[in-house]
Amino acid sequence: MITNELNTGLVNAVKEKLPAKDNLANALMDILYIGKEAIYRRLRGEVPFTLAEAAVISRKLGISLDKMIGVSFRDNAVFDMNIVSSDKPFEAYYSILEKQVDLFHSVKEDENSEIGTSSNIIPQTLSLKYNMLSKFRLFKWMYQNENIKCKHFEEMEIPQKMVEKQKEYSDLVSHIHSVDYIWDNMIFSHLVNDIQYFCSIHLITDEDKDTLKEELFLLIDEMEELSARGKSKAGNDVKIYISNINFEATYSYLGTSSTQLSLIRIYSINSITTQDQEMFRGLKEWIQSLKKFSTLISESGEMQRIQFFKQQREIVSIL
């Protein structure tokens, strides 16, 4: 009896995760690499899925095992610790980027895809296409990590494949059907302060500082254009809000027809993620609630928009 319930719970969880157009049996054959008849025996309940098979399905489709067995712990959620290893930082960081890019590719045509983020730093969805800014983000983390040898910004070389993957990541975000950005009004101040600190201890040259400054101005131009247009390059909706209160952290969510993903930024470049539905619902409600403290500057609020970006240019100009 219990085995049948577990089998049914697993099948129902997979059905919820797969797009309606996908054939359940074919999808499971591709995931488990077993024959059609063996799959149908499992779907009919004649043969139960093994624990190993359930684990493979969980990993491939991002379904939590508690969801499969029909258990819900309201006070608990399973998180994926996307922590960049200090042993091989570039390889580990690239692996995380690659996983996120694959996810964006999989939802590229999904008309129900949405992203919401409340940021106290410049969102990486916008900054990763800029070589020096993305390099500085990594440099700051690597310098702080005592297990990584990183002495000078100029000496740090970013692998070309990582540069290309970062730009691919940034480009794919424009295909998300709806994006809500809620920005802390200090996002540029925080970054400028960080750059100034590393310049003051002579780890960033004047030449590199000027290049970072130039990219920041280009980023401000892009952000202002995006907010005035209210559309991504792919023609999808983008709403930008400036918060009148400061944020203690950066929170984000990605929702699609088959995925509900929550992200919390930790340790500078890392994030923890979960596909727990309760966590997603709570995080989305929290981010959306911040709009009551914020001013919409995309396609409206022209005076506030002009004022905000003028202030950001003044902040960057002191570099």
Short mmCIF file of N, CA and C in Angstrom, two decimals, residues 136-234:
data_model
loop_
_atom_site.label_atom_id
_atom_site.label_comp_id
_atom_site.label_asym_id
_atom_site.label_seq_id
_atom_site.Cartn_x
_atom_site.Cartn_y
_atom_site.Cartn_z
N PHE A 136 35.75 42.34 -11.52
CA PHE A 136 35.90 42.91 -10.18
C PHE A 136 35.05 42.15 -9.17
N ARG A 137 33.86 41.74 -9.58
CA ARG A 137 32.98 40.98 -8.71
C ARG A 137 33.67 39.69 -8.23
N LEU A 138 34.33 39.01 -9.17
CA LEU A 138 35.06 37.79 -8.82
C LEU A 138 36.30 38.10 -7.98
N PHE A 139 36.99 39.17 -8.36
CA PHE A 139 38.22 39.56 -7.66
C PHE A 139 37.95 39.84 -6.18
N LYS A 140 36.89 40.58 -5.91
CA LYS A 140 36.55 40.93 -4.53
C LYS A 140 36.33 39.66 -3.69
N TRP A 141 35.60 38.71 -4.28
CA TRP A 141 35.34 37.46 -3.55
C TRP A 141 36.62 36.65 -3.35
N MET A 142 37.43 36.54 -4.40
CA MET A 142 38.65 35.75 -4.32
C MET A 142 39.66 36.36 -3.36
N TYR A 143 39.74 37.68 -3.34
CA TYR A 143 40.68 38.35 -2.44
C TYR A 143 40.29 38.12 -0.98
N GLN A 144 38.98 38.13 -0.71
CA GLN A 144 38.50 37.93 0.66
C GLN A 144 38.69 36.49 1.13
N ASN A 145 38.67 35.56 0.18
CA ASN A 145 38.82 34.14 0.53
C ASN A 145 40.29 33.81 0.76
N GLU A 146 40.61 33.50 1.98
CA GLU A 146 42.01 33.26 2.34
C GLU A 146 42.61 32.02 1.68
N ASN A 147 41.77 31.13 1.18
CA ASN A 147 42.27 29.89 0.57
C ASN A 147 42.62 30.07 -0.91
N ILE A 148 42.38 31.26 -1.45
CA ILE A 148 42.66 31.51 -2.86
C ILE A 148 43.78 32.55 -2.98
N LYS A 149 44.78 32.24 -3.77
CA LYS A 149 45.86 33.19 -4.00
C LYS A 149 45.43 34.21 -5.05
N CYS A 150 45.17 35.43 -4.61
CA CYS A 150 44.74 36.49 -5.51
C CYS A 150 45.27 37.80 -4.94
N LYS A 151 46.31 38.34 -5.54
CA LYS A 151 47.00 39.48 -4.94
C LYS A 151 46.70 40.82 -5.61
N HIS A 152 46.52 40.81 -6.93
CA HIS A 152 46.35 42.09 -7.62
C HIS A 152 45.32 41.92 -8.74
N PHE A 153 44.48 42.91 -8.88
CA PHE A 153 43.41 42.88 -9.88
C PHE A 153 43.98 42.68 -11.29
N GLU A 154 45.06 43.36 -11.57
CA GLU A 154 45.67 43.30 -12.91
C GLU A 154 46.16 41.89 -13.25
N GLU A 155 46.59 41.12 -12.25
CA GLU A 155 47.15 39.79 -12.48
C GLU A 155 46.07 38.73 -12.71
N MET A 156 44.86 39.05 -12.38
CA MET A 156 43.78 38.06 -12.46
C MET A 156 43.30 37.92 -13.91
N GLU A 157 43.34 36.71 -14.42
CA GLU A 157 42.92 36.44 -15.79
C GLU A 157 41.66 35.57 -15.81
N ILE A 158 40.62 36.07 -16.44
CA ILE A 158 39.35 35.35 -16.53
C ILE A 158 39.36 34.49 -17.79
N PRO A 159 39.12 33.19 -17.69
CA PRO A 159 39.08 32.33 -18.88
C PRO A 159 38.05 32.84 -19.89
N GLN A 160 38.39 32.77 -21.17
CA GLN A 160 37.52 33.29 -22.21
C GLN A 160 36.16 32.60 -22.23
N LYS A 161 36.15 31.30 -21.96
CA LYS A 161 34.87 30.58 -21.97
C LYS A 161 33.93 31.12 -20.89
N MET A 162 34.50 31.61 -19.78
CA MET A 162 33.69 32.18 -18.72
C MET A 162 33.12 33.53 -19.15
N VAL A 163 33.94 34.32 -19.81
CA VAL A 163 33.48 35.62 -20.33
C VAL A 163 32.30 35.42 -21.28
N GLU A 164 32.43 34.46 -22.17
CA GLU A 164 31.35 34.18 -23.13
C GLU A 164 30.10 33.66 -22.44
N LYS A 165 30.27 32.82 -21.42
CA LYS A 165 29.12 32.25 -20.71
C LYS A 165 28.39 33.34 -19.92
N GLN A 166 29.13 34.29 -19.36
CA GLN A 166 28.51 35.40 -18.63
C GLN A 166 27.67 36.25 -19.57
N LYS A 167 28.17 36.50 -20.75
CA LYS A 167 27.43 37.31 -21.71
C LYS A 167 26.20 36.57 -22.22
N GLU A 168 26.33 35.26 -22.39
CA GLU A 168 25.19 34.44 -22.79
C GLU A 168 24.10 34.49 -21.72
N TYR A 169 24.53 34.41 -20.47
CA TYR A 169 23.60 34.50 -19.34
C TYR A 169 22.82 35.82 -19.41
N SER A 170 23.55 36.90 -19.58
CA SER A 170 22.93 38.23 -19.61
C SER A 170 21.97 38.38 -20.79
N ASP A 171 22.36 37.85 -21.94
CA ASP A 171 21.51 37.95 -23.14
C ASP A 171 20.21 37.16 -22.98
N LEU A 172 20.29 35.99 -22.36
CA LEU A 172 19.12 35.13 -22.23
C LEU A 172 18.05 35.72 -21.33
N VAL A 173 18.45 36.56 -20.38
CA VAL A 173 17.48 37.17 -19.47
C VAL A 173 16.47 38.02 -20.23
N SER A 174 16.88 38.58 -21.36
CA SER A 174 15.96 39.43 -22.13
C SER A 174 14.80 38.62 -22.71
N HIS A 175 14.92 37.29 -22.71
CA HIS A 175 13.85 36.44 -23.24
C HIS A 175 12.83 36.04 -22.17
N ILE A 176 13.10 36.39 -20.92
CA ILE A 176 12.12 36.14 -19.86
C ILE A 176 10.91 37.03 -20.12
N HIS A 177 9.73 36.46 -20.03
CA HIS A 177 8.51 37.16 -20.45
C HIS A 177 8.22 38.42 -19.61
N SER A 178 8.52 38.35 -18.32
CA SER A 178 8.24 39.49 -17.44
C SER A 178 9.31 39.58 -16.36
N VAL A 179 9.88 40.77 -16.18
CA VAL A 179 10.92 40.98 -15.17
C VAL A 179 10.56 42.18 -14.30
N ASP A 180 10.63 41.98 -12.99
CA ASP A 180 10.45 43.07 -12.02
C ASP A 180 11.76 43.30 -11.29
N TYR A 181 12.33 44.50 -11.45
CA TYR A 181 13.53 44.88 -10.69
C TYR A 181 13.12 45.89 -9.62
N ILE A 182 13.51 45.63 -8.38
CA ILE A 182 13.34 46.62 -7.32
C ILE A 182 14.73 46.90 -6.78
N TRP A 183 15.22 48.12 -7.00
CA TRP A 183 16.61 48.45 -6.68
C TRP A 183 16.71 49.30 -5.43
N ASP A 184 17.62 48.91 -4.56
CA ASP A 184 18.04 49.77 -3.45
C ASP A 184 18.65 51.03 -4.07
N ASN A 185 18.32 52.19 -3.52
CA ASN A 185 18.83 53.43 -4.13
C ASN A 185 20.32 53.65 -3.90
N MET A 186 20.97 52.70 -3.19
CA MET A 186 22.41 52.81 -2.93
C MET A 186 23.24 51.82 -3.75
N ILE A 187 22.64 51.18 -4.75
CA ILE A 187 23.35 50.09 -5.43
C ILE A 187 24.67 50.53 -6.07
N PHE A 188 24.73 51.74 -6.62
CA PHE A 188 25.99 52.19 -7.22
C PHE A 188 26.96 52.68 -6.15
N SER A 189 26.44 53.24 -5.08
CA SER A 189 27.32 53.70 -3.99
C SER A 189 28.11 52.55 -3.40
N HIS A 190 27.46 51.42 -3.19
CA HIS A 190 28.14 50.25 -2.63
C HIS A 190 29.30 49.82 -3.51
N LEU A 191 29.07 49.73 -4.82
CA LEU A 191 30.10 49.27 -5.74
C LEU A 191 31.24 50.28 -5.84
N VAL A 192 30.92 51.55 -5.93
CA VAL A 192 31.96 52.59 -6.01
C VAL A 192 32.83 52.58 -4.75
N ASN A 193 32.20 52.40 -3.60
CA ASN A 193 32.97 52.32 -2.35
C ASN A 193 33.94 51.15 -2.36
N ASP A 194 33.49 50.02 -2.88
CA ASP A 194 34.35 48.84 -2.95
C ASP A 194 35.55 49.09 -3.87
N ILE A 195 35.28 49.66 -5.03
CA ILE A 195 36.37 49.94 -5.98
C ILE A 195 37.36 50.92 -5.38
N GLN A 196 36.85 51.96 -4.73
CA GLN A 196 37.73 52.96 -4.11
C GLN A 196 38.63 52.32 -3.05
N TYR A 197 38.07 51.39 -2.30
CA TYR A 197 38.87 50.73 -1.25
C TYR A 197 40.06 50.00 -1.86
N PHE A 198 39.80 49.20 -2.89
CA PHE A 198 40.89 48.42 -3.50
C PHE A 198 41.89 49.32 -4.21
N CYS A 199 41.44 50.48 -4.68
CA CYS A 199 42.38 51.45 -5.25
C CYS A 199 43.26 52.03 -4.15
N SER A 200 42.66 52.28 -2.98
CA SER A 200 43.40 52.91 -1.88
C SER A 200 44.49 52.00 -1.32
N ILE A 201 44.33 50.69 -1.46
CA ILE A 201 45.36 49.76 -0.98
C ILE A 201 46.23 49.27 -2.14
N HIS A 202 46.11 49.98 -3.27
CA HIS A 202 46.98 49.77 -4.44
C HIS A 202 46.85 48.39 -5.07
N LEU A 203 45.65 47.85 -5.06
CA LEU A 203 45.42 46.57 -5.74
C LEU A 203 44.72 46.75 -7.08
N ILE A 204 44.32 47.97 -7.37
CA ILE A 204 43.74 48.31 -8.68
C ILE A 204 44.48 49.53 -9.21
N THR A 205 45.00 49.44 -10.41
CA THR A 205 45.74 50.55 -11.01
C THR A 205 44.80 51.66 -11.43
N ASP A 206 45.34 52.84 -11.64
CA ASP A 206 44.54 53.98 -12.11
C ASP A 206 43.92 53.68 -13.47
N GLU A 207 44.69 52.98 -14.30
CA GLU A 207 44.18 52.64 -15.64
C GLU A 207 42.97 51.71 -15.55
N ASP A 208 43.06 50.67 -14.69
CA ASP A 208 41.93 49.75 -14.52
C ASP A 208 40.75 50.45 -13.85
N LYS A 209 41.04 51.36 -12.93
CA LYS A 209 39.97 52.13 -12.29
C LYS A 209 39.21 52.95 -13.33
N ASP A 210 39.93 53.56 -14.26
CA ASP A 210 39.28 54.35 -15.31
C ASP A 210 38.42 53.48 -16.21
N THR A 211 38.89 52.26 -16.48
CA THR A 211 38.11 51.34 -17.32
C THR A 211 36.83 50.91 -16.59
N LEU A 212 36.96 50.63 -15.29
CA LEU A 212 35.78 50.29 -14.49
C LEU A 212 34.79 51.45 -14.47
N LYS A 213 35.31 52.64 -14.33
CA LYS A 213 34.47 53.84 -14.32
C LYS A 213 33.74 54.00 -15.65
N GLU A 214 34.46 53.76 -16.74
CA GLU A 214 33.86 53.84 -18.08
C GLU A 214 32.73 52.83 -18.25
N GLU A 215 32.96 51.59 -17.77
CA GLU A 215 31.92 50.57 -17.87
C GLU A 215 30.71 50.91 -17.00
N LEU A 216 30.95 51.51 -15.85
CA LEU A 216 29.84 51.91 -14.99
C LEU A 216 28.96 52.95 -15.68
N PHE A 217 29.58 53.89 -16.36
CA PHE A 217 28.80 54.89 -17.09
C PHE A 217 28.00 54.24 -18.23
N LEU A 218 28.61 53.27 -18.91
CA LEU A 218 27.90 52.55 -19.97
C LEU A 218 26.72 51.76 -19.39
N LEU A 219 26.94 51.16 -18.22
CA LEU A 219 25.87 50.41 -17.56
C LEU A 219 24.72 51.33 -17.15
N ILE A 220 25.04 52.50 -16.63
CA ILE A 220 24.00 53.47 -16.26
C ILE A 220 23.20 53.87 -17.49
N ASP A 221 23.90 54.12 -18.61
CA ASP A 221 23.20 54.46 -19.86
C ASP A 221 22.24 53.34 -20.27
N GLU A 222 22.72 52.10 -20.17
CA GLU A 222 21.89 50.96 -20.55
C GLU A 222 20.68 50.84 -19.62
N MET A 223 20.91 50.99 -18.31
CA MET A 223 19.82 50.87 -17.35
C MET A 223 18.79 51.98 -17.54
N GLU A 224 19.25 53.18 -17.86
CA GLU A 224 18.32 54.29 -18.08
C GLU A 224 17.49 54.06 -19.34
N GLU A 225 18.14 53.58 -20.38
CA GLU A 225 17.43 53.28 -21.63
C GLU A 225 16.40 52.17 -21.42
N LEU A 226 16.80 51.15 -20.66
CA LEU A 226 15.90 50.03 -20.37
C LEU A 226 14.68 50.51 -19.58
N SER A 227 14.89 51.37 -18.60
CA SER A 227 13.78 51.85 -17.78
C SER A 227 12.86 52.77 -18.57
N ALA A 228 13.42 53.56 -19.48
CA ALA A 228 12.58 54.45 -20.30
C ALA A 228 11.73 53.65 -21.28
N ARG A 229 12.30 52.57 -21.80
CA ARG A 229 11.61 51.74 -22.79
C ARG A 229 10.62 50.79 -22.14
N GLY A 230 10.99 50.25 -20.97
CA GLY A 230 10.12 49.29 -20.28
C GLY A 230 10.03 47.95 -21.00
N LYS A 231 10.96 47.70 -21.89
CA LYS A 231 10.99 46.46 -22.66
C LYS A 231 12.43 45.98 -22.80
N SER A 232 12.61 44.66 -22.76
CA SER A 232 13.94 44.10 -23.02
C SER A 232 14.21 44.14 -24.52
N LYS A 233 15.42 43.78 -24.92
CA LYS A 233 15.76 43.78 -26.35
C LYS A 233 14.91 42.79 -27.13
N ALA A 234 14.43 41.76 -26.44
CA ALA A 234 13.56 40.76 -27.08
C ALA A 234 12.09 41.20 -27.07
#
